[in-house]
PDB file of C-alpha atoms in Angstrom:
ATOM      1  CA  UNK A 285      -5.315  25.265 -11.920  1.00  0.00           C
ATOM      2  CA  UNK A 286      -1.509  24.831 -12.815  1.00  0.00           C
ATOM      3  CA  UNK A 287      -0.153  21.378 -12.124  1.00  0.00           C
ATOM      4  CA  UNK A 288       3.058  23.565 -10.626  1.00  0.00           C
ATOM      5  CA  UNK A 289       0.607  24.631  -7.841  1.00  0.00           C
ATOM      6  CA  UNK A 290      -3.146  23.624  -7.873  1.00  0.00           C
ATOM      7  CA  UNK A 291      -3.981  26.112  -5.354  1.00  0.00           C
ATOM      8  CA  UNK A 292      -3.196  29.118  -8.024  1.00  0.00           C
ATOM      9  CA  UNK A 293      -5.424  29.742 -11.193  1.00  0.00           C
ATOM     10  CA  UNK A 294      -6.328  32.428 -13.139  1.00  0.00           C
ATOM     11  CA  UNK A 295     -10.231  34.168 -13.179  1.00  0.00           C
ATOM     12  CA  UNK A 296     -12.801  35.314 -14.931  1.00  0.00           C
ATOM     13  CA  UNK A 297     -15.585  36.611 -15.496  1.00  0.00           C
ATOM     14  CA  UNK A 298     -16.908  33.646 -17.338  1.00  0.00           C
ATOM     15  CA  UNK A 299     -16.430  31.114 -14.363  1.00  0.00           C
ATOM     16  CA  UNK A 300     -16.419  33.796 -11.526  1.00  0.00           C
ATOM     17  CA  UNK A 301     -19.280  32.635  -9.826  1.00  0.00           C
ATOM     18  CA  UNK A 302     -18.231  29.295  -9.762  1.00  0.00           C
ATOM     19  CA  UNK A 303     -14.588  29.232  -9.696  1.00  0.00           C
ATOM     20  CA  UNK A 304     -14.566  31.788  -6.676  1.00  0.00           C
ATOM     21  CA  UNK A 305     -18.005  32.834  -5.046  1.00  0.00           C
ATOM     22  CA  UNK A 306     -18.868  28.940  -5.111  1.00  0.00           C
ATOM     23  CA  UNK A 307     -15.615  27.641  -3.959  1.00  0.00           C
ATOM     24  CA  UNK A 308     -15.347  30.324  -1.266  1.00  0.00           C
ATOM     25  CA  UNK A 309     -17.936  28.006   0.325  1.00  0.00           C
ATOM     26  CA  UNK A 310     -16.202  25.124   1.416  1.00  0.00           C
ATOM     27  CA  UNK A 311     -12.643  27.282   1.263  1.00  0.00           C
ATOM     28  CA  UNK A 312     -11.341  30.849   1.423  1.00  0.00           C
ATOM     29  CA  UNK A 313     -10.017  32.774  -1.959  1.00  0.00           C
ATOM     30  CA  UNK A 314      -7.799  35.490  -2.264  1.00  0.00           C
ATOM     31  CA  UNK A 315      -8.752  37.413  -5.295  1.00  0.00           C
ATOM     32  CA  UNK A 316      -5.283  38.901  -6.848  1.00  0.00           C
ATOM     33  CA  UNK A 317      -6.210  41.658  -9.911  1.00  0.00           C
ATOM     34  CA  UNK A 318      -2.884  42.359 -10.905  1.00  0.00           C
ATOM     35  CA  UNK A 319      -1.677  44.072 -14.537  1.00  0.00           C
ATOM     36  CA  UNK A 320       1.190  42.592 -16.548  1.00  0.00           C
ATOM     37  CA  UNK A 321       2.513  46.584 -16.471  1.00  0.00           C
ATOM     38  CA  UNK A 322       2.475  46.946 -12.492  1.00  0.00           C
ATOM     39  CA  UNK A 323       5.649  46.875 -10.746  1.00  0.00           C
ATOM     40  CA  UNK A 324       4.138  46.174  -6.864  1.00  0.00           C
ATOM     41  CA  UNK A 325       2.464  43.311  -8.981  1.00  0.00           C
ATOM     42  CA  UNK A 326       5.738  41.683  -9.761  1.00  0.00           C
ATOM     43  CA  UNK A 327       6.811  41.884  -6.378  1.00  0.00           C
ATOM     44  CA  UNK A 328       2.858  40.566  -4.493  1.00  0.00           C
ATOM     45  CA  UNK A 329       2.216  38.158  -6.902  1.00  0.00           C
ATOM     46  CA  UNK A 330       5.434  34.769  -6.570  1.00  0.00           C
ATOM     47  CA  UNK A 331       4.965  36.032  -2.984  1.00  0.00           C
ATOM     48  CA  UNK A 332       1.163  35.272  -2.751  1.00  0.00           C
ATOM     49  CA  UNK A 333       1.932  32.037  -4.836  1.00  0.00           C
ATOM     50  CA  UNK A 334       3.864  31.250  -2.583  1.00  0.00           C
ATOM     51  CA  UNK A 335       2.025  31.294   0.544  1.00  0.00           C
ATOM     52  CA  UNK A 336      -1.021  29.037  -1.075  1.00  0.00           C
ATOM     53  CA  UNK A 337       1.609  26.392  -2.010  1.00  0.00           C
ATOM     54  CA  UNK A 338       2.874  26.639   1.526  1.00  0.00           C
ATOM     55  CA  UNK A 339      -0.841  26.558   3.216  1.00  0.00           C
ATOM     56  CA  UNK A 340      -1.302  23.556   0.702  1.00  0.00           C
ATOM     57  CA  UNK A 341      -5.082  24.193   0.218  1.00  0.00           C
ATOM     58  CA  UNK A 342      -5.428  26.149   3.450  1.00  0.00           C
ATOM     59  CA  UNK A 343      -6.820  29.120   0.281  1.00  0.00           C
ATOM     60  CA  UNK A 344      -7.207  29.123  -2.907  1.00  0.00           C
ATOM     61  CA  UNK A 345      -5.430  32.247  -4.881  1.00  0.00           C
ATOM     62  CA  UNK A 346      -7.382  33.374  -7.783  1.00  0.00           C
ATOM     63  CA  UNK A 347      -4.955  35.816 -10.317  1.00  0.00           C
ATOM     64  CA  UNK A 348      -7.224  38.526 -12.433  1.00  0.00           C
ATOM     65  CA  UNK A 349      -5.688  40.792 -15.116  1.00  0.00           C
ATOM     66  CA  UNK A 350      -7.645  43.172 -14.996  1.00  0.00           C
ATOM     67  CA  UNK A 351      -6.034  44.422 -18.718  1.00  0.00           C
ATOM     68  CA  UNK A 352      -7.656  41.558 -19.485  1.00  0.00           C
ATOM     69  CA  UNK A 353     -11.433  41.329 -17.468  1.00  0.00           C
ATOM     70  CA  UNK A 354     -11.408  44.870 -17.854  1.00  0.00           C
ATOM     71  CA  UNK A 355     -15.425  44.332 -17.100  1.00  0.00           C
ATOM     72  CA  UNK A 356     -14.574  42.506 -14.194  1.00  0.00           C
ATOM     73  CA  UNK A 357     -12.126  44.851 -12.551  1.00  0.00           C
ATOM     74  CA  UNK A 358     -14.815  47.100 -13.214  1.00  0.00           C
ATOM     75  CA  UNK A 359     -17.268  45.237 -10.973  1.00  0.00           C
ATOM     76  CA  UNK A 360     -15.355  45.133  -8.206  1.00  0.00           C
ATOM     77  CA  UNK A 361     -14.541  49.159  -8.789  1.00  0.00           C
ATOM     78  CA  UNK A 362     -10.306  48.456  -8.834  1.00  0.00           C
ATOM     79  CA  UNK A 363      -9.132  51.965  -9.193  1.00  0.00           C
ATOM     80  CA  UNK A 364      -5.299  50.708  -8.612  1.00  0.00           C
ATOM     81  CA  UNK A 365      -3.364  47.141  -8.968  1.00  0.00           C
ATOM     82  CA  UNK A 366      -2.547  44.922  -6.740  1.00  0.00           C
ATOM     83  CA  UNK A 367      -5.704  44.976  -5.380  1.00  0.00           C
ATOM     84  CA  UNK A 368      -6.067  41.489  -3.451  1.00  0.00           C
ATOM     85  CA  UNK A 369      -9.997  41.020  -1.302  1.00  0.00           C
ATOM     86  CA  UNK A 370     -10.859  37.995   0.562  1.00  0.00           C
ATOM     87  CA  UNK A 371     -13.519  35.946  -0.320  1.00  0.00           C
ATOM     88  CA  UNK A 372     -15.392  33.562   2.409  1.00  0.00           C
ATOM     89  CA  UNK A 373     -18.967  31.886   2.152  1.00  0.00           C
ATOM     90  CA  UNK A 374     -19.716  33.523  -1.175  1.00  0.00           C
ATOM     91  CA  UNK A 375     -19.062  37.288   0.136  1.00  0.00           C
ATOM     92  CA  UNK A 376     -16.373  40.095   0.563  1.00  0.00           C
ATOM     93  CA  UNK A 377     -15.051  39.842   3.771  1.00  0.00           C
ATOM     94  CA  UNK A 378     -11.603  42.335   3.417  1.00  0.00           C
ATOM     95  CA  UNK A 379      -8.979  43.367   1.466  1.00  0.00           C
ATOM     96  CA  UNK A 380      -6.085  45.566   0.940  1.00  0.00           C
ATOM     97  CA  UNK A 381      -4.488  47.952  -1.722  1.00  0.00           C
ATOM     98  CA  UNK A 382      -0.907  47.435  -2.507  1.00  0.00           C
ATOM     99  CA  UNK A 383       1.686  44.893  -2.232  1.00  0.00           C
ATOM    100  CA  UNK A 384       1.621  44.476   1.468  1.00  0.00           C
ATOM    101  CA  UNK A 385       5.739  42.303   2.832  1.00  0.00           C
ATOM    102  CA  UNK A 386       5.213  38.632   3.492  1.00  0.00           C
ATOM    103  CA  UNK A 387       4.641  39.185   7.208  1.00  0.00           C
ATOM    104  CA  UNK A 388       1.498  41.103   7.023  1.00  0.00           C
ATOM    105  CA  UNK A 389       0.551  39.288   4.593  1.00  0.00           C
ATOM    106  CA  UNK A 390       0.614  36.660   7.179  1.00  0.00           C
ATOM    107  CA  UNK A 391      -0.842  38.401   9.752  1.00  0.00           C
ATOM    108  CA  UNK A 392      -4.137  38.804   7.508  1.00  0.00           C
ATOM    109  CA  UNK A 393      -4.472  34.969   6.685  1.00  0.00           C
ATOM    110  CA  UNK A 394      -4.100  34.592  10.463  1.00  0.00           C
ATOM    111  CA  UNK A 395      -6.742  37.203  11.198  1.00  0.00           C
ATOM    112  CA  UNK A 396      -9.445  35.322   9.388  1.00  0.00           C
ATOM    113  CA  UNK A 397      -8.619  32.378  10.836  1.00  0.00           C
ATOM    114  CA  UNK A 398      -6.721  30.469   7.471  1.00  0.00           C
ATOM    115  CA  UNK A 399      -4.150  28.339   8.471  1.00  0.00           C
ATOM    116  CA  UNK A 400      -2.260  25.541   6.907  1.00  0.00           C
ATOM    117  CA  UNK A 401      -3.445  22.299   6.026  1.00  0.00           C
ATOM    118  CA  UNK A 402      -1.448  19.365   6.856  1.00  0.00           C
ATOM    119  CA  UNK A 403       0.039  17.349   3.526  1.00  0.00           C
ATOM    120  CA  UNK A 404      -2.090  14.268   3.044  1.00  0.00           C
ATOM    121  CA  UNK A 405       0.064  10.900   3.842  1.00  0.00           C
ATOM    122  CA  UNK A 406       0.430   9.132  -0.011  1.00  0.00           C
ATOM    123  CA  UNK A 407      -2.136   6.802  -0.563  1.00  0.00           C
ATOM    124  CA  UNK A 408      -1.051   2.901   0.376  1.00  0.00           C
ATOM    125  CA  UNK A 409      -1.381   1.178  -3.443  1.00  0.00           C
ATOM    126  CA  UNK A 410      -3.919  -1.383  -2.908  1.00  0.00           C
ATOM    127  CA  UNK A 411      -2.756  -4.884  -3.098  1.00  0.00           C
ATOM    128  CA  UNK A 412      -3.128  -6.566  -5.937  1.00  0.00           C
ATOM    129  CA  UNK A 413      -5.691  -9.379  -5.402  1.00  0.00           C
ATOM    130  CA  UNK A 414      -4.521 -13.229  -5.118  1.00  0.00           C
ATOM    131  CA  UNK A 415      -4.468 -14.981  -8.054  1.00  0.00           C
ATOM    132  CA  UNK A 416      -6.971 -17.904  -8.557  1.00  0.00           C
ATOM    133  CA  UNK A 417      -4.481 -20.770  -8.456  1.00  0.00           C
ATOM    134  CA  UNK A 418      -6.745 -22.886 -10.816  1.00  0.00           C
ATOM    135  CA  UNK A 419      -6.746 -19.748 -13.111  1.00  0.00           C
ATOM    136  CA  UNK A 420      -2.774 -19.734 -12.821  1.00  0.00           C
ATOM    137  CA  UNK A 421      -2.711 -23.248 -13.927  1.00  0.00           C
ATOM    138  CA  UNK A 422      -4.317 -22.857 -17.229  1.00  0.00           C
ATOM    139  CA  UNK A 423      -2.293 -19.971 -17.929  1.00  0.00           C
ATOM    140  CA  UNK A 424       0.893 -21.964 -17.564  1.00  0.00           C
ATOM    141  CA  UNK A 425      -0.008 -24.813 -19.467  1.00  0.00           C
ATOM    142  CA  UNK A 426      -0.639 -22.651 -22.202  1.00  0.00           C
ATOM    143  CA  UNK A 427       2.592 -20.442 -21.400  1.00  0.00           C
ATOM    144  CA  UNK A 428       4.827 -24.073 -21.244  1.00  0.00           C
ATOM    145  CA  UNK A 429       2.746 -25.263 -24.528  1.00  0.00           C
ATOM    146  CA  UNK A 430       3.990 -22.437 -26.550  1.00  0.00           C
ATOM    147  CA  UNK A 431       7.557 -22.337 -25.182  1.00  0.00           C
ATOM    148  CA  UNK A 432       7.956 -25.983 -24.106  1.00  0.00           C
ATOM    149  CA  UNK A 433      11.818 -25.823 -23.819  1.00  0.00           C
ATOM    150  CA  UNK A 434      11.467 -22.974 -20.624  1.00  0.00           C
ATOM    151  CA  UNK A 435      12.677 -24.733 -17.766  1.00  0.00           C
ATOM    152  CA  UNK A 436      11.307 -21.866 -15.948  1.00  0.00           C
ATOM    153  CA  UNK A 437       7.954 -22.194 -16.866  1.00  0.00           C
ATOM    154  CA  UNK A 438       7.418 -25.599 -15.950  1.00  0.00           C
ATOM    155  CA  UNK A 439       8.819 -24.972 -12.467  1.00  0.00           C
ATOM    156  CA  UNK A 440       5.714 -21.673 -11.712  1.00  0.00           C
ATOM    157  CA  UNK A 441       3.608 -24.600 -13.692  1.00  0.00           C
ATOM    158  CA  UNK A 442       4.495 -26.949 -10.692  1.00  0.00           C
ATOM    159  CA  UNK A 443       4.312 -24.625  -8.215  1.00  0.00           C
ATOM    160  CA  UNK A 444       1.180 -23.567  -9.123  1.00  0.00           C
ATOM    161  CA  UNK A 445      -0.301 -26.807  -9.474  1.00  0.00           C
ATOM    162  CA  UNK A 446       1.384 -27.570  -5.828  1.00  0.00           C
ATOM    163  CA  UNK A 447      -1.252 -24.665  -4.532  1.00  0.00           C
ATOM    164  CA  UNK A 448      -4.545 -26.673  -6.269  1.00  0.00           C
ATOM    165  CA  UNK A 449      -3.260 -30.300  -4.564  1.00  0.00           C
ATOM    166  CA  UNK A 450      -2.357 -31.714  -7.878  1.00  0.00           C
ATOM    167  CA  UNK A 451       0.668 -33.035  -6.050  1.00  0.00           C
ATOM    168  CA  UNK A 452       1.865 -35.947  -8.938  1.00  0.00           C
ATOM    169  CA  UNK A 453       2.007 -34.039 -11.925  1.00  0.00           C
ATOM    170  CA  UNK A 454       3.603 -31.032  -9.917  1.00  0.00           C
ATOM    171  CA  UNK A 455       6.158 -33.833  -8.243  1.00  0.00           C
ATOM    172  CA  UNK A 456       6.992 -35.389 -12.549  1.00  0.00           C
ATOM    173  CA  UNK A 457       7.608 -31.617 -13.583  1.00  0.00           C
ATOM    174  CA  UNK A 458      10.033 -31.065 -10.286  1.00  0.00           C
ATOM    175  CA  UNK A 459      11.636 -34.539 -10.938  1.00  0.00           C
ATOM    176  CA  UNK A 460      12.157 -33.225 -14.657  1.00  0.00           C
ATOM    177  CA  UNK A 461      13.914 -29.933 -13.946  1.00  0.00           C
ATOM    178  CA  UNK A 462      17.593 -29.551 -14.801  1.00  0.00           C
ATOM    179  CA  UNK A 463      20.346 -29.398 -12.140  1.00  0.00           C
ATOM    180  CA  UNK A 464      20.336 -25.983 -11.861  1.00  0.00           C
ATOM    181  CA  UNK A 465      16.467 -25.335 -11.344  1.00  0.00           C
ATOM    182  CA  UNK A 466      16.159 -28.339  -9.077  1.00  0.00           C
ATOM    183  CA  UNK A 467      18.633 -26.458  -6.406  1.00  0.00           C
ATOM    184  CA  UNK A 468      16.227 -23.239  -6.965  1.00  0.00           C
ATOM    185  CA  UNK A 469      14.543 -21.711  -3.635  1.00  0.00           C
ATOM    186  CA  UNK A 470      11.321 -21.884  -5.322  1.00  0.00           C
ATOM    187  CA  UNK A 471      12.088 -25.915  -6.387  1.00  0.00           C
ATOM    188  CA  UNK A 472      13.062 -26.456  -2.843  1.00  0.00           C
ATOM    189  CA  UNK A 473      10.410 -24.859  -1.191  1.00  0.00           C
ATOM    190  CA  UNK A 474       7.912 -27.154  -4.090  1.00  0.00           C
ATOM    191  CA  UNK A 475       9.683 -30.585  -2.601  1.00  0.00           C
ATOM    192  CA  UNK A 476       8.852 -29.243   0.608  1.00  0.00           C
ATOM    193  CA  UNK A 477       5.412 -28.278   0.482  1.00  0.00           C
ATOM    194  CA  UNK A 478       5.496 -32.639  -1.493  1.00  0.00           C
ATOM    195  CA  UNK A 479       6.642 -33.505   1.976  1.00  0.00           C
ATOM    196  CA  UNK A 480       3.681 -31.840   3.606  1.00  0.00           C
ATOM    197  CA  UNK A 481       0.815 -32.970   1.221  1.00  0.00           C
ATOM    198  CA  UNK A 482       1.933 -36.591   1.267  1.00  0.00           C
ATOM    199  CA  UNK A 483       2.240 -36.503   4.940  1.00  0.00           C
ATOM    200  CA  UNK A 484      -1.754 -35.464   4.835  1.00  0.00           C
ATOM    201  CA  UNK A 485      -2.419 -38.023   2.238  1.00  0.00           C
ATOM    202  CA  UNK A 486      -3.861 -40.466   4.685  1.00  0.00           C
ATOM    203  CA  UNK A 487      -4.056 -38.320   7.590  1.00  0.00           C
ATOM    204  CA  UNK A 488      -7.150 -37.478   9.742  1.00  0.00           C
ATOM    205  CA  UNK A 489      -9.137 -33.979   8.829  1.00  0.00           C
ATOM    206  CA  UNK A 490      -7.709 -31.300  10.389  1.00  0.00           C
ATOM    207  CA  UNK A 491     -11.051 -30.914  12.827  1.00  0.00           C
ATOM    208  CA  UNK A 492     -10.154 -34.656  14.065  1.00  0.00           C
ATOM    209  CA  UNK A 493      -6.879 -33.833  15.043  1.00  0.00           C
ATOM    210  CA  UNK A 494      -7.595 -30.278  16.992  1.00  0.00           C
ATOM    211  CA  UNK A 495      -9.742 -32.398  18.645  1.00  0.00           C
ATOM    212  CA  UNK A 496      -7.842 -35.229  20.181  1.00  0.00           C
ATOM    213  CA  UNK A 497      -5.286 -31.934  20.905  1.00  0.00           C
ATOM    214  CA  UNK A 498      -8.092 -31.278  23.337  1.00  0.00           C
ATOM    215  CA  UNK A 499      -8.783 -34.524  24.827  1.00  0.00           C
ATOM    216  CA  UNK A 500      -4.440 -34.849  24.951  1.00  0.00           C
ATOM    217  CA  UNK A 501      -2.151 -31.811  24.379  1.00  0.00           C
ATOM    218  CA  UNK A 502       0.818 -34.433  24.557  1.00  0.00           C
ATOM    219  CA  UNK A 503       0.068 -35.822  21.641  1.00  0.00           C
ATOM    220  CA  UNK A 504       2.602 -35.038  19.140  1.00  0.00           C
ATOM    221  CA  UNK A 505       1.920 -37.075  16.319  1.00  0.00           C
ATOM    222  CA  UNK A 506      -1.888 -35.621  15.945  1.00  0.00           C
ATOM    223  CA  UNK A 507       0.356 -32.050  16.256  1.00  0.00           C
ATOM    224  CA  UNK A 508       2.206 -32.439  13.903  1.00  0.00           C
ATOM    225  CA  UNK A 509      -0.259 -33.574  11.577  1.00  0.00           C
ATOM    226  CA  UNK A 510      -2.238 -30.653  12.267  1.00  0.00           C
ATOM    227  CA  UNK A 511       0.383 -28.434  11.957  1.00  0.00           C
ATOM    228  CA  UNK A 512       0.590 -30.393   8.165  1.00  0.00           C
ATOM    229  CA  UNK A 513      -2.565 -29.091   7.458  1.00  0.00           C
ATOM    230  CA  UNK A 514      -1.991 -25.625   8.700  1.00  0.00           C
ATOM    231  CA  UNK A 515       0.561 -25.267   6.553  1.00  0.00           C
ATOM    232  CA  UNK A 516      -0.822 -26.510   3.519  1.00  0.00           C
ATOM    233  CA  UNK A 517      -3.745 -24.393   3.979  1.00  0.00           C
ATOM    234  CA  UNK A 518      -1.587 -21.515   4.095  1.00  0.00           C
ATOM    235  CA  UNK A 519      -2.178 -20.745   7.667  1.00  0.00           C
ATOM    236  CA  UNK A 520       1.651 -20.549   8.446  1.00  0.00           C
ATOM    237  CA  UNK A 521       1.821 -18.992  11.432  1.00  0.00           C
ATOM    238  CA  UNK A 522      -0.724 -21.819  13.173  1.00  0.00           C
ATOM    239  CA  UNK A 523       1.036 -24.276  11.638  1.00  0.00           C
ATOM    240  CA  UNK A 524       4.643 -23.091  12.588  1.00  0.00           C
ATOM    241  CA  UNK A 525       3.051 -22.483  16.214  1.00  0.00           C
ATOM    242  CA  UNK A 526       2.318 -26.935  16.142  1.00  0.00           C
ATOM    243  CA  UNK A 527       6.099 -27.143  15.345  1.00  0.00           C
ATOM    244  CA  UNK A 528       7.448 -24.725  17.338  1.00  0.00           C
ATOM    245  CA  UNK A 529       5.010 -26.274  20.652  1.00  0.00           C
ATOM    246  CA  UNK A 530       6.539 -30.130  19.315  1.00  0.00           C
ATOM    247  CA  UNK A 531       9.417 -28.688  20.432  1.00  0.00           C
ATOM    248  CA  UNK A 532       8.991 -27.542  23.325  1.00  0.00           C
ATOM    249  CA  UNK A 533       6.984 -30.178  24.803  1.00  0.00           C
ATOM    250  CA  UNK A 534      10.023 -33.198  23.577  1.00  0.00           C
ATOM    251  CA  UNK A 535      12.626 -31.739  20.559  1.00  0.00           C
ATOM    252  CA  UNK A 536      13.786 -35.382  20.762  1.00  0.00           C
ATOM    253  CA  UNK A 537      10.386 -37.107  19.627  1.00  0.00           C
ATOM    254  CA  UNK A 538      10.875 -38.960  16.650  1.00  0.00           C
ATOM    255  CA  UNK A 539      14.596 -38.707  16.171  1.00  0.00           C
ATOM    256  CA  UNK A 540      14.304 -34.491  16.135  1.00  0.00           C
ATOM    257  CA  UNK A 541      11.101 -34.259  13.940  1.00  0.00           C
ATOM    258  CA  UNK A 542      10.324 -30.998  15.366  1.00  0.00           C
ATOM    259  CA  UNK A 543      13.083 -29.447  14.571  1.00  0.00           C
ATOM    260  CA  UNK A 544      13.326 -30.515  10.705  1.00  0.00           C
ATOM    261  CA  UNK A 545       9.029 -30.132  10.690  1.00  0.00           C
ATOM    262  CA  UNK A 546      10.240 -26.297  11.198  1.00  0.00           C
ATOM    263  CA  UNK A 547      12.250 -26.297   8.479  1.00  0.00           C
ATOM    264  CA  UNK A 548      10.524 -27.843   6.192  1.00  0.00           C
ATOM    265  CA  UNK A 549       7.794 -25.346   7.088  1.00  0.00           C
ATOM    266  CA  UNK A 550       9.959 -22.648   6.369  1.00  0.00           C
ATOM    267  CA  UNK A 551      10.597 -23.703   3.293  1.00  0.00           C
ATOM    268  CA  UNK A 552       7.086 -23.451   2.200  1.00  0.00           C
ATOM    269  CA  UNK A 553       5.643 -20.255   4.171  1.00  0.00           C
ATOM    270  CA  UNK A 554       6.744 -17.041   2.351  1.00  0.00           C
ATOM    271  CA  UNK A 555       6.461 -14.777   4.683  1.00  0.00           C
ATOM    272  CA  UNK A 556      10.388 -13.954   5.283  1.00  0.00           C
ATOM    273  CA  UNK A 557       9.380 -11.532   8.569  1.00  0.00           C
ATOM    274  CA  UNK A 558       7.186 -14.843   9.808  1.00  0.00           C
ATOM    275  CA  UNK A 559       9.548 -17.181   9.453  1.00  0.00           C
ATOM    276  CA  UNK A 560      12.382 -14.648  10.953  1.00  0.00           C
ATOM    277  CA  UNK A 561      10.557 -14.616  13.840  1.00  0.00           C
ATOM    278  CA  UNK A 562      10.533 -18.631  14.500  1.00  0.00           C
ATOM    279  CA  UNK A 563      13.658 -19.117  13.481  1.00  0.00           C
ATOM    280  CA  UNK A 564      14.704 -17.080  16.473  1.00  0.00           C
ATOM    281  CA  UNK A 565      12.171 -18.695  18.494  1.00  0.00           C
ATOM    282  CA  UNK A 566      13.615 -22.092  17.713  1.00  0.00           C
ATOM    283  CA  UNK A 567      17.051 -21.214  18.237  1.00  0.00           C
ATOM    284  CA  UNK A 568      16.077 -19.743  21.525  1.00  0.00           C
ATOM    285  CA  UNK A 569      14.753 -23.342  22.448  1.00  0.00           C
ATOM    286  CA  UNK A 570      17.430 -25.291  20.909  1.00  0.00           C
ATOM    287  CA  UNK A 571      20.718 -23.391  22.484  1.00  0.00           C
TER     288      UNK A 571
END
């Protein structure tokens, strides 16, 4: 089969059983007996190839050059070219001599129930598995050691350390960044994540906070800490929802803490669509 038209191929005696008879058990095969010196073949051949491409695998087109494959042509008792035969389920079921116009070719195919296949949607590329944060720290430590003057690598290392919970080392790296990188969006994201980690340093575990909220949904301190747990753990929507609920219940709590918590969370959350949705929700409550 040629790359330009994967449904058209040259057939010969050696592979005829495999390439035509066996394949016809799954897909109908038109066998086009032709010759280079044949004028009508030059008219029919391109139309058959065009239909094979258009039908997208609804049938296969096997091309047999009778001058090169005289034994095969003799086996099928080909007396003139072009001659076309239709093979289905390993058997010749129909055929015709001469060059039919395109309209009659379409009728011939339709008569035998041969229809075009729908084009397959391109496969979605598989998402790369998330990097192991500890392995990423090891890789970035080596990179920083190899290029100690490259501050961008130190920022990458700080962010990777934050994902492993190594807040103190990450903070030291962020503090040492030059001014231009200190205001980078990723550095600000790291600072916001640090703030959530610091908030949780002496906080109760998430399970205890969840029980406290079940007992008293108006406990905004517990809700704030539970939201921080969610953000740090990557449960971004759950965390944003906790902070939004704080805003619904009391926007002025602790001098505007619900709004500040949402803004800090927006810096940490890497899903832009999710951030956009919750920015709109926050705005609808504030204005």
